[in-house]
CSV table of C-alpha atoms in Angstrom, one decimal:
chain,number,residue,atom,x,y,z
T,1,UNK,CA,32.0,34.1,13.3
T,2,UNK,CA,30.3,36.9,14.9
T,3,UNK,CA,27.1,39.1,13.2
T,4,UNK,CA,24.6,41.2,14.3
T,5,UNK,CA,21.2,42.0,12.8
T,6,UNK,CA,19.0,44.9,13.1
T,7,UNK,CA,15.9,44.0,10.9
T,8,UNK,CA,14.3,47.5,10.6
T,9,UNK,CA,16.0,49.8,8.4
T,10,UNK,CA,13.4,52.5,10.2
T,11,UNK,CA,11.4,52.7,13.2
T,12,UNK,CA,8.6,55.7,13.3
T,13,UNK,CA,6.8,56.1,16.2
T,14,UNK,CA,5.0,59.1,17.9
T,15,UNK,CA,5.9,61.1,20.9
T,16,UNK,CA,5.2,59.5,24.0
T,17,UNK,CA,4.7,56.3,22.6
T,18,UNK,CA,6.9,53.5,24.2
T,19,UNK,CA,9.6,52.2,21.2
T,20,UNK,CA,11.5,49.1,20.4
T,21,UNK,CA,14.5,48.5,17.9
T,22,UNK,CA,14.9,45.4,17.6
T,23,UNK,CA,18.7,43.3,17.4
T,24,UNK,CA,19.5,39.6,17.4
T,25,UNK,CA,23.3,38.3,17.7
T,26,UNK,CA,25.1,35.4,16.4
T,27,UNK,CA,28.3,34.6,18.3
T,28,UNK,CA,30.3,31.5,19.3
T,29,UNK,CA,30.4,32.0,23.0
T,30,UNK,CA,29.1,34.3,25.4
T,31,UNK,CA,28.4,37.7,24.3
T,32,UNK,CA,29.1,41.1,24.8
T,33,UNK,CA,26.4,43.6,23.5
T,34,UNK,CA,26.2,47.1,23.4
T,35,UNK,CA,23.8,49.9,21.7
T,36,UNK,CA,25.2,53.0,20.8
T,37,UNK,CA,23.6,56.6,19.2
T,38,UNK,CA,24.5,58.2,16.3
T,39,UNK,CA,23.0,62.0,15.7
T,40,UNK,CA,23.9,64.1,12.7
T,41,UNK,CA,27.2,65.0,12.6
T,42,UNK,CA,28.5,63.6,15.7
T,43,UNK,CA,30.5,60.8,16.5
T,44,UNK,CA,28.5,57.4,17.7
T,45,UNK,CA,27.8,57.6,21.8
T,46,UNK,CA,27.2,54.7,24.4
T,47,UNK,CA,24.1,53.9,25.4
T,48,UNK,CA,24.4,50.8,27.2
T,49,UNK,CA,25.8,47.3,27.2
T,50,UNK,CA,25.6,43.8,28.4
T,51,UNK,CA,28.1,42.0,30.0
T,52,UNK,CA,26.7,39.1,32.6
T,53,UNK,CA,24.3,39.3,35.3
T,54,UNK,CA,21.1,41.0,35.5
T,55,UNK,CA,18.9,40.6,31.7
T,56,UNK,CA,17.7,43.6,31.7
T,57,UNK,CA,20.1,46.5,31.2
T,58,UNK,CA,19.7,50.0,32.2
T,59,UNK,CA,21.7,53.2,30.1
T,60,UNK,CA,21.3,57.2,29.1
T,61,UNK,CA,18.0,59.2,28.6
T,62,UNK,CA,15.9,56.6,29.9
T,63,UNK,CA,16.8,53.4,27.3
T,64,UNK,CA,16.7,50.1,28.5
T,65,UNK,CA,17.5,47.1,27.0
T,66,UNK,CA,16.9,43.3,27.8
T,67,UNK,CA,19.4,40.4,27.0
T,68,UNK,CA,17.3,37.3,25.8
T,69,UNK,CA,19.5,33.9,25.4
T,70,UNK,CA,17.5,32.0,24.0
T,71,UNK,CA,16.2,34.0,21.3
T,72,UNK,CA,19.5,35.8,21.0
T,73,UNK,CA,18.3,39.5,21.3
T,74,UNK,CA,19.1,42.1,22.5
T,75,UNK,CA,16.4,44.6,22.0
T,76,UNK,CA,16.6,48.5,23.1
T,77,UNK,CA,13.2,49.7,24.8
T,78,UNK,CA,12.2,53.0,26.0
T,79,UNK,CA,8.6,53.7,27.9
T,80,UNK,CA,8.6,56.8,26.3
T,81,UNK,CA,9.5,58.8,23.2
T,82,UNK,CA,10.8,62.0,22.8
T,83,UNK,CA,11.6,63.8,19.4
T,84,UNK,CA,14.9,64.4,20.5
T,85,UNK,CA,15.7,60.4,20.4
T,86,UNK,CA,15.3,60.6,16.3
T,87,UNK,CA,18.6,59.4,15.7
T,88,UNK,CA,20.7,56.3,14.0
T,89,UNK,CA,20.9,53.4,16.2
T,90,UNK,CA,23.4,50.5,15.8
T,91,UNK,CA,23.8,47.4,18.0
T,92,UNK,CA,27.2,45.7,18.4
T,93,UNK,CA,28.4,42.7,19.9
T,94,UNK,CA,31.8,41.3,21.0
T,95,UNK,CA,32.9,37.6,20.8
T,96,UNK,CA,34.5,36.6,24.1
T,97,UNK,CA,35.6,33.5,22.8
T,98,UNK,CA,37.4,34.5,19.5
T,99,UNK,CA,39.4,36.9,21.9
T,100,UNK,CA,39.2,39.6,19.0
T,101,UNK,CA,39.0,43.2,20.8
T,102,UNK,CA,36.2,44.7,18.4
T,103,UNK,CA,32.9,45.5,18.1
T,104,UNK,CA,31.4,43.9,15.8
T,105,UNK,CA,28.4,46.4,14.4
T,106,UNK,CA,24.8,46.1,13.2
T,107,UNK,CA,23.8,48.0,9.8
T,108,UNK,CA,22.0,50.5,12.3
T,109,UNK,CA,18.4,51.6,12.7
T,110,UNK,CA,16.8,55.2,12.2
T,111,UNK,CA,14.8,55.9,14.3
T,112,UNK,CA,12.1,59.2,13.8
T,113,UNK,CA,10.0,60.2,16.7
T,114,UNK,CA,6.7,62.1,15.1
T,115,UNK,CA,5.4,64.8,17.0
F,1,UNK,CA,36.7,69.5,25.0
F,2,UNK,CA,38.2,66.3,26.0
F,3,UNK,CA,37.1,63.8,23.8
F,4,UNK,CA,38.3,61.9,21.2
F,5,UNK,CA,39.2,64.3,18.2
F,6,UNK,CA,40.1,63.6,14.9
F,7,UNK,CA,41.5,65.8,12.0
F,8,UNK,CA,40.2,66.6,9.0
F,9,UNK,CA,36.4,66.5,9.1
F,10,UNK,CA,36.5,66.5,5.7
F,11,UNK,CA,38.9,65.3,3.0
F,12,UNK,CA,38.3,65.3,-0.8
F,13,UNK,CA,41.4,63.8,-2.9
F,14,UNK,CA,41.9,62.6,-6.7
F,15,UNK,CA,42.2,59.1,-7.3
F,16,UNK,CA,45.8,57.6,-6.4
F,17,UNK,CA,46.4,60.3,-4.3
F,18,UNK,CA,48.3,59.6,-0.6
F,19,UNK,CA,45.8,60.7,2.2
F,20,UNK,CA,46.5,61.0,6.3
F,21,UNK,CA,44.2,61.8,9.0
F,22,UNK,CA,44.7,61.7,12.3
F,23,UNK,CA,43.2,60.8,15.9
F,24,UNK,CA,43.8,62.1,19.6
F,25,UNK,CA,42.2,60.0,21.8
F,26,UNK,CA,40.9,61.0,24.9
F,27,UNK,CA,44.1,62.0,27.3
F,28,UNK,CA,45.1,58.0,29.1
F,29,UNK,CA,42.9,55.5,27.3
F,30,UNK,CA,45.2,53.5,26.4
F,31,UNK,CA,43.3,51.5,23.6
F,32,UNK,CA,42.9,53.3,20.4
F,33,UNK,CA,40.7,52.0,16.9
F,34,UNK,CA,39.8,53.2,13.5
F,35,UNK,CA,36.5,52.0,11.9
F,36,UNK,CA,35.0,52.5,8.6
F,37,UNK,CA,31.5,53.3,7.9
F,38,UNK,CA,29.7,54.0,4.5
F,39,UNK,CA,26.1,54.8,3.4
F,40,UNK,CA,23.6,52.5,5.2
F,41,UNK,CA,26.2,50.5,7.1
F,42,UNK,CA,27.1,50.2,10.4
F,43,UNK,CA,30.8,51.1,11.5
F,44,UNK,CA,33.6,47.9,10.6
F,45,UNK,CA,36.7,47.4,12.4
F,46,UNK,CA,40.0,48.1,10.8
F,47,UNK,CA,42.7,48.3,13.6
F,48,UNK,CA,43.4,48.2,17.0
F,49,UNK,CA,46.1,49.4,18.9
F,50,UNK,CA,47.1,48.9,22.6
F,51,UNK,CA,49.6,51.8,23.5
F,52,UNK,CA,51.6,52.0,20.6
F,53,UNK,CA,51.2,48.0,19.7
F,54,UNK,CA,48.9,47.4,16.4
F,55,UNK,CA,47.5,44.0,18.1
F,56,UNK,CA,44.4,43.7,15.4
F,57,UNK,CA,44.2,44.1,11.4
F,58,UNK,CA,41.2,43.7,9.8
F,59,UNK,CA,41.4,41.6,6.2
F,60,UNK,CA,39.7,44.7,4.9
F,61,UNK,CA,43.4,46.5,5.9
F,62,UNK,CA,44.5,46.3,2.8
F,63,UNK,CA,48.2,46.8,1.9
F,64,UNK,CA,47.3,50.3,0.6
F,65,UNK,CA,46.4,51.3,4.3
F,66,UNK,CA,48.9,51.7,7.4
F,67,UNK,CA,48.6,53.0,10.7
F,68,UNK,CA,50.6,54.1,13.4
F,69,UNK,CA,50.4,55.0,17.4
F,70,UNK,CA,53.8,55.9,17.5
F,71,UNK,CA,53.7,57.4,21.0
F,72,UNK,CA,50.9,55.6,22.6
F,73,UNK,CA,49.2,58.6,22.2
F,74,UNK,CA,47.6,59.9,18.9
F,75,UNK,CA,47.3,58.0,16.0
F,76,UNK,CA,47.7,58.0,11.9
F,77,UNK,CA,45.9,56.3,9.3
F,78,UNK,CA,47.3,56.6,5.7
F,79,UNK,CA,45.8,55.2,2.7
F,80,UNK,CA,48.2,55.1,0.1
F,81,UNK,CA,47.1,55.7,-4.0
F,82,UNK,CA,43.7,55.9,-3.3
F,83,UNK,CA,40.4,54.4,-4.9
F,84,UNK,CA,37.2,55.4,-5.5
F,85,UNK,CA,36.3,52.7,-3.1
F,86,UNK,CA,38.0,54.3,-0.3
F,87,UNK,CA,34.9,56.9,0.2
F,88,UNK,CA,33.7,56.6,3.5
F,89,UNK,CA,33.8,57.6,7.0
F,90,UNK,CA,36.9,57.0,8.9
F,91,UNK,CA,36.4,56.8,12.5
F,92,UNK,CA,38.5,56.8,15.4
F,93,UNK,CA,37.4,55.1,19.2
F,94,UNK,CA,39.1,54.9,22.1
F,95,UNK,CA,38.8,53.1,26.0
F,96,UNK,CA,40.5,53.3,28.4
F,97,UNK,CA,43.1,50.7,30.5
F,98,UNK,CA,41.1,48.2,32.0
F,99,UNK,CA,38.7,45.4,30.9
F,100,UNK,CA,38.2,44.9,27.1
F,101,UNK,CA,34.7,45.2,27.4
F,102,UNK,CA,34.9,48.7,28.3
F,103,UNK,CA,32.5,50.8,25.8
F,104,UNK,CA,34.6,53.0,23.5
F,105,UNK,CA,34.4,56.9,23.0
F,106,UNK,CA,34.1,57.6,19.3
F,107,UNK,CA,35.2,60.7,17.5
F,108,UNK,CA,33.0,62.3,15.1
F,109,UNK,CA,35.4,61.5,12.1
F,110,UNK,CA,36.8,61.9,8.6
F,111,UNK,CA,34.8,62.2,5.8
F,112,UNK,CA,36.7,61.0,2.8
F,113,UNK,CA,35.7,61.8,-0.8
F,114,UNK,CA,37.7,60.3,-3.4
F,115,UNK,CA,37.0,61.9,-7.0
């Protein structure tokens, strides 16, 4: 069985400060993570995913994230925050070895960047 | 606009009442989905279609529910004599041909209200 956790209902931090929302995945083989965005009244967008290779992952408006095996993470960074990143975040992981093609989801993250 | 589009935004309905909505996926992606995604949840996985095959059913596809891609193109979800418990946000995601682990564009969905 797949899941994915996202401990912090909400994440505040102010404006320029770097941020981290935090996700940890169970799976039963290798897995496929992703973050997406979710802003008011729009439809969920891609930020980034993991698939193999490199740990840390590069996406839109500057987010990062970094795949951690051993800990089974997969936390979304950015140096910076702007107010325009206040948003809901979810992360989502696919099981490559049940051969299912969906995401499974987290219950999401709001994040609110202070001024 | 050329993403994925779905029809109604909004949809309030009585109890036991039939409802449709629909999805246009973005023009060639050839993988369609619908999610569900209430209050303080993240988005869960009801169906998946490849072209017009329905290749994945959710158990929380109950028999109340159908959909259809009967052209490969746009898509249908019906939910037959409806419940209270059917409230939610109904989305629709597409990807295109290629590797499963392609990220998915999401519509901004159908709100439904059942009363």
């Amino acid at each position: 069985a797949q899941s994915v956790a996202q401990p912090e209902d909400q994440v505040n931090v102010a404006e320029g400060n770097p941020l981290t929302v935090k996700c940890t995945y169970s799976v039963s083989g290798n897995p496929y993570l992703f973050w997406y965005v979710q802003y008011p009244n729009r439809g969920l967008q891609f930020l980034l995913k993991y698939i193999t290779g490199d740990n840390l992952v590069k996406g839109s408006y500057g987010f990062e994230a970094e795949f951690n095996k051993s800990q089974t993470s997969f936390h979304l960074k950015k140096p910076s925050a702007l107010v325009s990143d206040s948003a809901l975040y979810f992360c989502a992981v696919r099981d490559t070895i049940s051969g299912a093609n969906n995401l499974f989801f987290g219950t999401g993250t709001r994040l609110t960047v202070i001024p | 606009d050329t993403g994925v589009s779905q029809d109604p935004r909004h949809k309030i309905t009585k109890r036991g009442q039939n409802v449709t909505f629909r999805c246009d996926p973005i023009s060639e992606h050839n993988r369609l989905y619908w999610y569900r995604q209430t209050l303080g949840q993240g988005p869960e996985f009801l169906t998946y279609f490849q072209n017009e095959a329905q290749l994945e059913k959710s158990r929380l596809l109950s028999d109340r529910f159908s959909a259809e891609r009967p052209k490969g193109s746009f898509s249908t979800l019906e939910i037959q004599r409806t419940e209270q418990g059917d409230s939610a946000m109904y989305l629709c995601a597409s990807s295109p041909r290629g590797a499963v682990n392609e990220k998915l564009f999401f519509g901004s969905g159908t709100q439904l209200s059942v009363l």
